[in-house]
XYZ file of C-alpha atoms in Angstrom:
378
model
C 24.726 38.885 4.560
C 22.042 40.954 2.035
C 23.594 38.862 -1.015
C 22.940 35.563 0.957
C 19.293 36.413 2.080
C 18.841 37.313 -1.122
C 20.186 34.185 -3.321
C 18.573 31.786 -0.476
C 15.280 33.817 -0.010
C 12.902 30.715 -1.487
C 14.698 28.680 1.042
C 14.082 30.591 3.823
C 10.353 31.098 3.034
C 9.659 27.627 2.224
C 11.164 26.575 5.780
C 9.047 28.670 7.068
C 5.918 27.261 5.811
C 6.870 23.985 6.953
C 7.441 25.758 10.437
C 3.966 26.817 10.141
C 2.658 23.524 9.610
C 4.044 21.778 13.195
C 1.818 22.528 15.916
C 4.668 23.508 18.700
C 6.392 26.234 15.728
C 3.550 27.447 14.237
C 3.235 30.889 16.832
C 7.387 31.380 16.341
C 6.600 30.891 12.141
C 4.003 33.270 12.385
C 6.344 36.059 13.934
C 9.449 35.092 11.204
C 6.481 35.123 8.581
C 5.951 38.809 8.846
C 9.732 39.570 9.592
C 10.592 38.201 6.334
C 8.001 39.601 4.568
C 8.847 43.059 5.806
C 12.427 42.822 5.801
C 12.343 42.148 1.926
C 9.728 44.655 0.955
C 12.316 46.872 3.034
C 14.588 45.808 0.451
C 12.833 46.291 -2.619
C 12.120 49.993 -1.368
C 15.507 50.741 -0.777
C 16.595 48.816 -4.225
C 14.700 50.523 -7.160
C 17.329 49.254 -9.544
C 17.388 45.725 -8.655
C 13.287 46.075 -9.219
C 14.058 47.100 -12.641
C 16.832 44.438 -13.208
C 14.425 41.668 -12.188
C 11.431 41.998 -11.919
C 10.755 43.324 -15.363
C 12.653 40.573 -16.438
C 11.327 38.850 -19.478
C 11.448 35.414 -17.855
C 8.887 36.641 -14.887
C 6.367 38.648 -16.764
C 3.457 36.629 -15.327
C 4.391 38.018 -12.221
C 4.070 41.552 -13.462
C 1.295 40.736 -14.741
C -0.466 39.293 -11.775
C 1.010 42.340 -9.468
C -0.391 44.583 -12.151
C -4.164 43.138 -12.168
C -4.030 42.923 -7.962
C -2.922 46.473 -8.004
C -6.051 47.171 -10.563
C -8.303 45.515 -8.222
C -7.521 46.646 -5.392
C -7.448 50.465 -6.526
C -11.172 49.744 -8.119
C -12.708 47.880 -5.734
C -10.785 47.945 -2.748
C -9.789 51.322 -0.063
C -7.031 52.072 1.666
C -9.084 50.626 5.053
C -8.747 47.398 3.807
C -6.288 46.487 5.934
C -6.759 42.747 5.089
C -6.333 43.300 1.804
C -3.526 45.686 1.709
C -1.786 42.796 3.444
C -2.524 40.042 0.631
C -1.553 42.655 -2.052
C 1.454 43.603 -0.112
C 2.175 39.872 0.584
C 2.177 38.645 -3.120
C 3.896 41.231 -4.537
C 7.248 40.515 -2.258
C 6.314 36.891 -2.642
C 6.851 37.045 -6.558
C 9.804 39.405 -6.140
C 11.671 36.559 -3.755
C 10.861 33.915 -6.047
C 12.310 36.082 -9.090
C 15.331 37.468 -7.365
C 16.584 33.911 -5.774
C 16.615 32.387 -9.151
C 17.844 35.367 -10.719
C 21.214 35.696 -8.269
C 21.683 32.292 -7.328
C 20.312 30.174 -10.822
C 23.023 27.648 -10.696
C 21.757 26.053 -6.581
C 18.492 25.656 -7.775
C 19.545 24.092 -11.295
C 22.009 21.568 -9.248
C 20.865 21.224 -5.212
C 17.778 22.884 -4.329
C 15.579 19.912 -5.250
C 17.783 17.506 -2.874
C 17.799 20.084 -0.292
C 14.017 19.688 -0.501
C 14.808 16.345 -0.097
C 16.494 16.499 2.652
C 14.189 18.562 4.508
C 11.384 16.684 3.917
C 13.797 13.517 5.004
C 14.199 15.179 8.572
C 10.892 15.994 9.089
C 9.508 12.380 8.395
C 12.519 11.457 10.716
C 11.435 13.354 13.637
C 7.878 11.994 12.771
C 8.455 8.264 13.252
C 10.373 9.766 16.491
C 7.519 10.776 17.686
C 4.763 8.686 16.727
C 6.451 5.389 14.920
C 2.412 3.851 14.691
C 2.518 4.555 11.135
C -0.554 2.462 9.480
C -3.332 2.713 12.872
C -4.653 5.931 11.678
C -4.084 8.959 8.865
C -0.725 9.454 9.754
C 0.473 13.099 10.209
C 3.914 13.017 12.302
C 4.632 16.366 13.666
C 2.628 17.692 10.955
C -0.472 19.174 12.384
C -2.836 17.959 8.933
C -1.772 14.498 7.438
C -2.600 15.941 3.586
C 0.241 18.563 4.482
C 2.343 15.685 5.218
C 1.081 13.616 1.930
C 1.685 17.567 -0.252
C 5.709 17.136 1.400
C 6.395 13.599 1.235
C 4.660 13.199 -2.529
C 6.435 15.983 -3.563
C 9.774 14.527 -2.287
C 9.209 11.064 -3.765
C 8.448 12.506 -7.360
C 12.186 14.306 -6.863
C 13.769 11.554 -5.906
C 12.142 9.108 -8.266
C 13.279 11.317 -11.049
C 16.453 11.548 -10.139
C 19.084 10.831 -12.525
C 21.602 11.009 -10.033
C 23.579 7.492 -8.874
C 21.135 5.623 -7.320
C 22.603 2.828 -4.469
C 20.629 1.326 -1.781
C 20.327 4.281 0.656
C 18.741 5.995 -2.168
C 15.688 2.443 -2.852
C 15.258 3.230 1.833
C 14.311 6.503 1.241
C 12.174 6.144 -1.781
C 10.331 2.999 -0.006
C 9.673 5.479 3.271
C 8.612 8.473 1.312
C 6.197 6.401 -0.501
C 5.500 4.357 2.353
C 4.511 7.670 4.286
C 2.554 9.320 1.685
C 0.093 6.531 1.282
C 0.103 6.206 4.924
C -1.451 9.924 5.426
C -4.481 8.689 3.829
C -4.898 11.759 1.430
C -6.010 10.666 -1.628
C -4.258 13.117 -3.542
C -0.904 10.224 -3.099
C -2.647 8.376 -5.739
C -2.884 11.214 -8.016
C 0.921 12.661 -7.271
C 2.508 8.893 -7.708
C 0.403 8.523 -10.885
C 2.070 11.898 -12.292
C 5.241 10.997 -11.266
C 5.077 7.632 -13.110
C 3.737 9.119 -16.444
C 6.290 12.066 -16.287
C 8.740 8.833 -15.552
C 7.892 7.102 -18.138
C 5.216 8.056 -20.190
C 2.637 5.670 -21.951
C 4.609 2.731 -22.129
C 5.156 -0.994 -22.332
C 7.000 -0.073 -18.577
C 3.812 1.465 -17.074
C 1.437 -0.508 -17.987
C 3.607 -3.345 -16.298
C 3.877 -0.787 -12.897
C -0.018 -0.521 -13.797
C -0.824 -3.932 -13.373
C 1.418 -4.052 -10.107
C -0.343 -1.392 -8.535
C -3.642 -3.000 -9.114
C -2.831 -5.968 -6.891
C -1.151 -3.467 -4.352
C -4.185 -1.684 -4.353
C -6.558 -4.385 -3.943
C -4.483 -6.348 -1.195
C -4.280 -2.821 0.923
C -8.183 -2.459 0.766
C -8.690 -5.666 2.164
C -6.438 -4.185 5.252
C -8.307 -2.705 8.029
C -5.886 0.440 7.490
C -6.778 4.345 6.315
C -4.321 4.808 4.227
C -5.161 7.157 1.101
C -5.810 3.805 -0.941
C -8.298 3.123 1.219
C -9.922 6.202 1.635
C -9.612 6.201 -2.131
C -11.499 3.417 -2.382
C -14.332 4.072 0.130
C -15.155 7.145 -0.810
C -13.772 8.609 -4.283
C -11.266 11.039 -4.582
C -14.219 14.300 -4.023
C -16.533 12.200 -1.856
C -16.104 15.373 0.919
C -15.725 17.988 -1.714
C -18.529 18.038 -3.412
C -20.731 20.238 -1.207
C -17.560 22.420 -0.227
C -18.000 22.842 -4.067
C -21.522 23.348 -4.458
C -21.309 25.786 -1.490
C -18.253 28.048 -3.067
C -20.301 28.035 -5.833
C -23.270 29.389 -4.208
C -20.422 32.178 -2.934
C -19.374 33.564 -6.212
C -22.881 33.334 -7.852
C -23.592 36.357 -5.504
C -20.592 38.274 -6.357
C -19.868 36.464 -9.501
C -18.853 39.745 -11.855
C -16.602 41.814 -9.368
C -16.139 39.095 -6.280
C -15.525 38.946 -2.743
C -11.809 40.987 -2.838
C -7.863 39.994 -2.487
C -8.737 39.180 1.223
C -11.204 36.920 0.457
C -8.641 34.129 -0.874
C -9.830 30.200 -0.290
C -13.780 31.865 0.502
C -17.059 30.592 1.189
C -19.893 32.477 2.504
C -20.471 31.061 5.712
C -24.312 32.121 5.962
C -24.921 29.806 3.108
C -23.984 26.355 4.900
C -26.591 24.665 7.406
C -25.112 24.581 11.226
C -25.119 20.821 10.762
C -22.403 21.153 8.043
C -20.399 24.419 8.992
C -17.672 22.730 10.232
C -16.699 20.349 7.227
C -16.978 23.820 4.890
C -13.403 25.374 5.925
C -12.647 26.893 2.283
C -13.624 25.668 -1.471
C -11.172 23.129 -1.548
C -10.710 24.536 -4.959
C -7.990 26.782 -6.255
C -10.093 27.850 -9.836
C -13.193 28.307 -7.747
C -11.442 30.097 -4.790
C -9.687 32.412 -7.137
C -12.884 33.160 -9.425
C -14.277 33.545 -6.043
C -11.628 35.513 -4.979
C -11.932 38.212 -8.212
C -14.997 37.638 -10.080
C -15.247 35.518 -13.195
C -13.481 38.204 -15.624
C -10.555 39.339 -13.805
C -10.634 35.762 -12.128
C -11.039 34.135 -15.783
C -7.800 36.481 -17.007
C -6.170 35.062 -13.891
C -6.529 31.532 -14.814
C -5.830 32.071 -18.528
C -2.599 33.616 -17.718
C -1.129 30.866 -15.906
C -2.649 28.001 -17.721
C -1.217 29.274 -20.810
C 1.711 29.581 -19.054
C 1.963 26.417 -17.760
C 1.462 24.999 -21.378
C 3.820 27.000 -23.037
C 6.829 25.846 -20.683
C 5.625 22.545 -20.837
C 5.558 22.043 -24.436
C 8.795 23.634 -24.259
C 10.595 21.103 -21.953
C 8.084 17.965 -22.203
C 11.198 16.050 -23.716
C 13.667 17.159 -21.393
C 15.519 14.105 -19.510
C 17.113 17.172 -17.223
C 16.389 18.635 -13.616
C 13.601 20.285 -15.647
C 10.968 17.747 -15.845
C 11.342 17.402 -12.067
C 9.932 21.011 -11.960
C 7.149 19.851 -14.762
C 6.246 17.232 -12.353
C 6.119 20.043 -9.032
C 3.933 22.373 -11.695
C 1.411 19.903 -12.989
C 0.853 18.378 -9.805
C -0.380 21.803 -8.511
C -2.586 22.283 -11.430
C -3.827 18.710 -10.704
C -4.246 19.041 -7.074
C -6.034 22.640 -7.187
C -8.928 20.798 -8.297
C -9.566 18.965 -5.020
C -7.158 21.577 -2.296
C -7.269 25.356 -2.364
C -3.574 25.785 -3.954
C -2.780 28.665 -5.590
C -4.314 31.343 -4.101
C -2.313 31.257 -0.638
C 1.012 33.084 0.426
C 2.352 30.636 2.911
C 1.094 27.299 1.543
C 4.132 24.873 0.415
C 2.785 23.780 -2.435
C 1.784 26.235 -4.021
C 4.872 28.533 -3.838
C 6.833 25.425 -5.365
C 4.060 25.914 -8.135
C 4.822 29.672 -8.668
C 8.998 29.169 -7.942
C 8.355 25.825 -11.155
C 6.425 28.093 -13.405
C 9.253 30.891 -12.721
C 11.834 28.584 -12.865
C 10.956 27.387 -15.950
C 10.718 30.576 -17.511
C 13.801 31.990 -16.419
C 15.346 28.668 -18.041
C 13.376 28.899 -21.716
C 14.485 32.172 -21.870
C 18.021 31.725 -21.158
C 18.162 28.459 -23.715
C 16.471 30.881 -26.522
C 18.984 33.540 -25.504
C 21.460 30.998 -26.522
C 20.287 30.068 -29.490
């Protein structure tokens, strides 16, 4: 039963973070959240050897690394009646260690069916959804989902896997592809139009091909905005893809130019100083909307700056490593940059229990874990 938990861990959490994001299962998530997160730091107590098997692994350094500068923080700025931040620290440290020991033990599931699990998942969820609310184009559609761009982060997500599939593709295959994109403009995030436009140029690249889709997409585009829907090419339209961010910017900015050497502290993930934002507009300021501003926020610009160097370089390293691959890896690429895209206008990142971005962190390790094992090889 410990083996299982322990080669399906990423599975487990990310259910639970899609748990978390329906309204009626969000108080049961909660509970399981902290369950799981205490049953494997349980774990890791009680297995010092497997800590030194894995987690110093070569292929999940950046983890070590990032444990290793939280730990530094926390011991110079931070005391033990934190509680808030104890929990973060605690939190991310078993967060990294399930991502590393799931791909470590059970390499070969998420190499060959993870990514159509995810499929699958996401497949259910959108099925209950029409279930319950089939009005699909009268409003930003959502589902069960409680925030329609958490629906548009697992339905774009589960159209770039699928359209990369190299798998057989027959007509169930086109029906899912047409409702997964069908839903993910539908939610009216604008971040669709940036996740289908990834998934195109990972596709295909600058070609002959996409300029063709290009061209095609321009007279979808302009024959939605002429519909009285809110779908996220409208939105896109009407208001530009950081129409609403800009003073959530200017506002996190204001944040970290009080703290900007040392910053707010671990628990302070996704801040802004509420004292700073007029009544009128407090409740349109929930966070930064910004993972490279939330985390400089978060640390300070020079343990925040380290932060950001570390994965960006990274992210860069494995992609210039498998940017010609025609394998499952370029599916992860896609997961990867699409984070690193979409932290620009969401707060990825930075969170624990955010879907997103631990498909970020389990690409980036992923990834890794791979180029190591092909340079082993060689």
């Amino acid at each position: 039963m410990i083996k299982w938990l322990l080669k399906y861990s990423v599975v487990i959490f990310l259910l639970n973070t899609i748990l978390l994001s329906i309204d009626f299962t969000i108080s049961f998530a909660n509970q399981l959240f902290f369950v799981i997160m205490a049953m494997y730091a349980l774990f890791l107590i009680m297995n010092p050897r497997l800590i030194k098997t894995v987690i110093f692994h070569k292929s999940f350094n950046l983890f070590l690394v990032l444990n290793f500068i939280n730990i530094f923080y926390f011991v110079v700025f931070h005391s033990f009646n934190d509680i808030e931040a104890i929990k973060y620290l605690l939190a991310r440290i078993v967060q990294f260690s399930i991502i590393s020991i799931s791909i470590y033990f059970n390499y070969n599931f998420y190499k060959d069916n993870f990514l159509d699990f995810l499929v699958n998942v996401v497949s259910f969820v959108i099925f209950i959804s029409l279930l319950y609310n089939i009005d699909v184009f009268s409003d930003r559609y959502s589902g069960i989902i409680w925030n329609p761009n958490t629906l548009c982060s697992f339905t774009s997500i589960a159209f770039g896997i699928l359209f990369l599939n190299k798998k057989t593709k027959n007509s169930f295959y086109f029906f899912r592809l047409i409702i997964l994109f069908l839903i993910t403009i539908a939610t009216g995030s604008r971040g669709a139009i940036v996740a289908i436009t990834l998934v195109f140029l990972f596709k295909y690249g600058v070609t002959y091909r996409n300029i063709f889709y290009s061209v095609i997409g321009l007279v979808f585009y302009f024959i939605v905005v002429d519909l009285q829907f809110d779908t996220s090419i409208n939105r896109f339209a009407s208001q530009a893809l950081f129409h609403d961010r800009v003073l959530q910017y200017q506002y996190a900015y204001e944040t970290l130019m009080q703290k900007p050497f040392i910053g707010f502290g671990l628990d302070k993930y996704a801040y802004i100083n509420t004292a700073l934002i007029p009544d009128h507009l407090i409740m349109y300021n929930i966070s930064a909307h910004n993972g490279y501003l939330a985390i400089l926020t978060q640390y300070g610009v020079v343990i925040g700056g380290v932060i950001l160097y570390f994965i960006l370089s990274k992210s860069l390293l494995v992609f210039n490593y498998f940017r010609t691959s025609k394998k499952i890896e370029k599916t992860y690429l896609f997961i990867l940059f699409y984070a690193l895209f979409a932290s620009i206008y969401e707060t990825m990142l930075t969170g624990i229990n955010e879907f997103h971005t631990i498909l970020f962190w389990f690409s980036l390790a992923y990834l890794s874990f791979v180029k190591n094992r092909n340079e082993l090889k060689s």
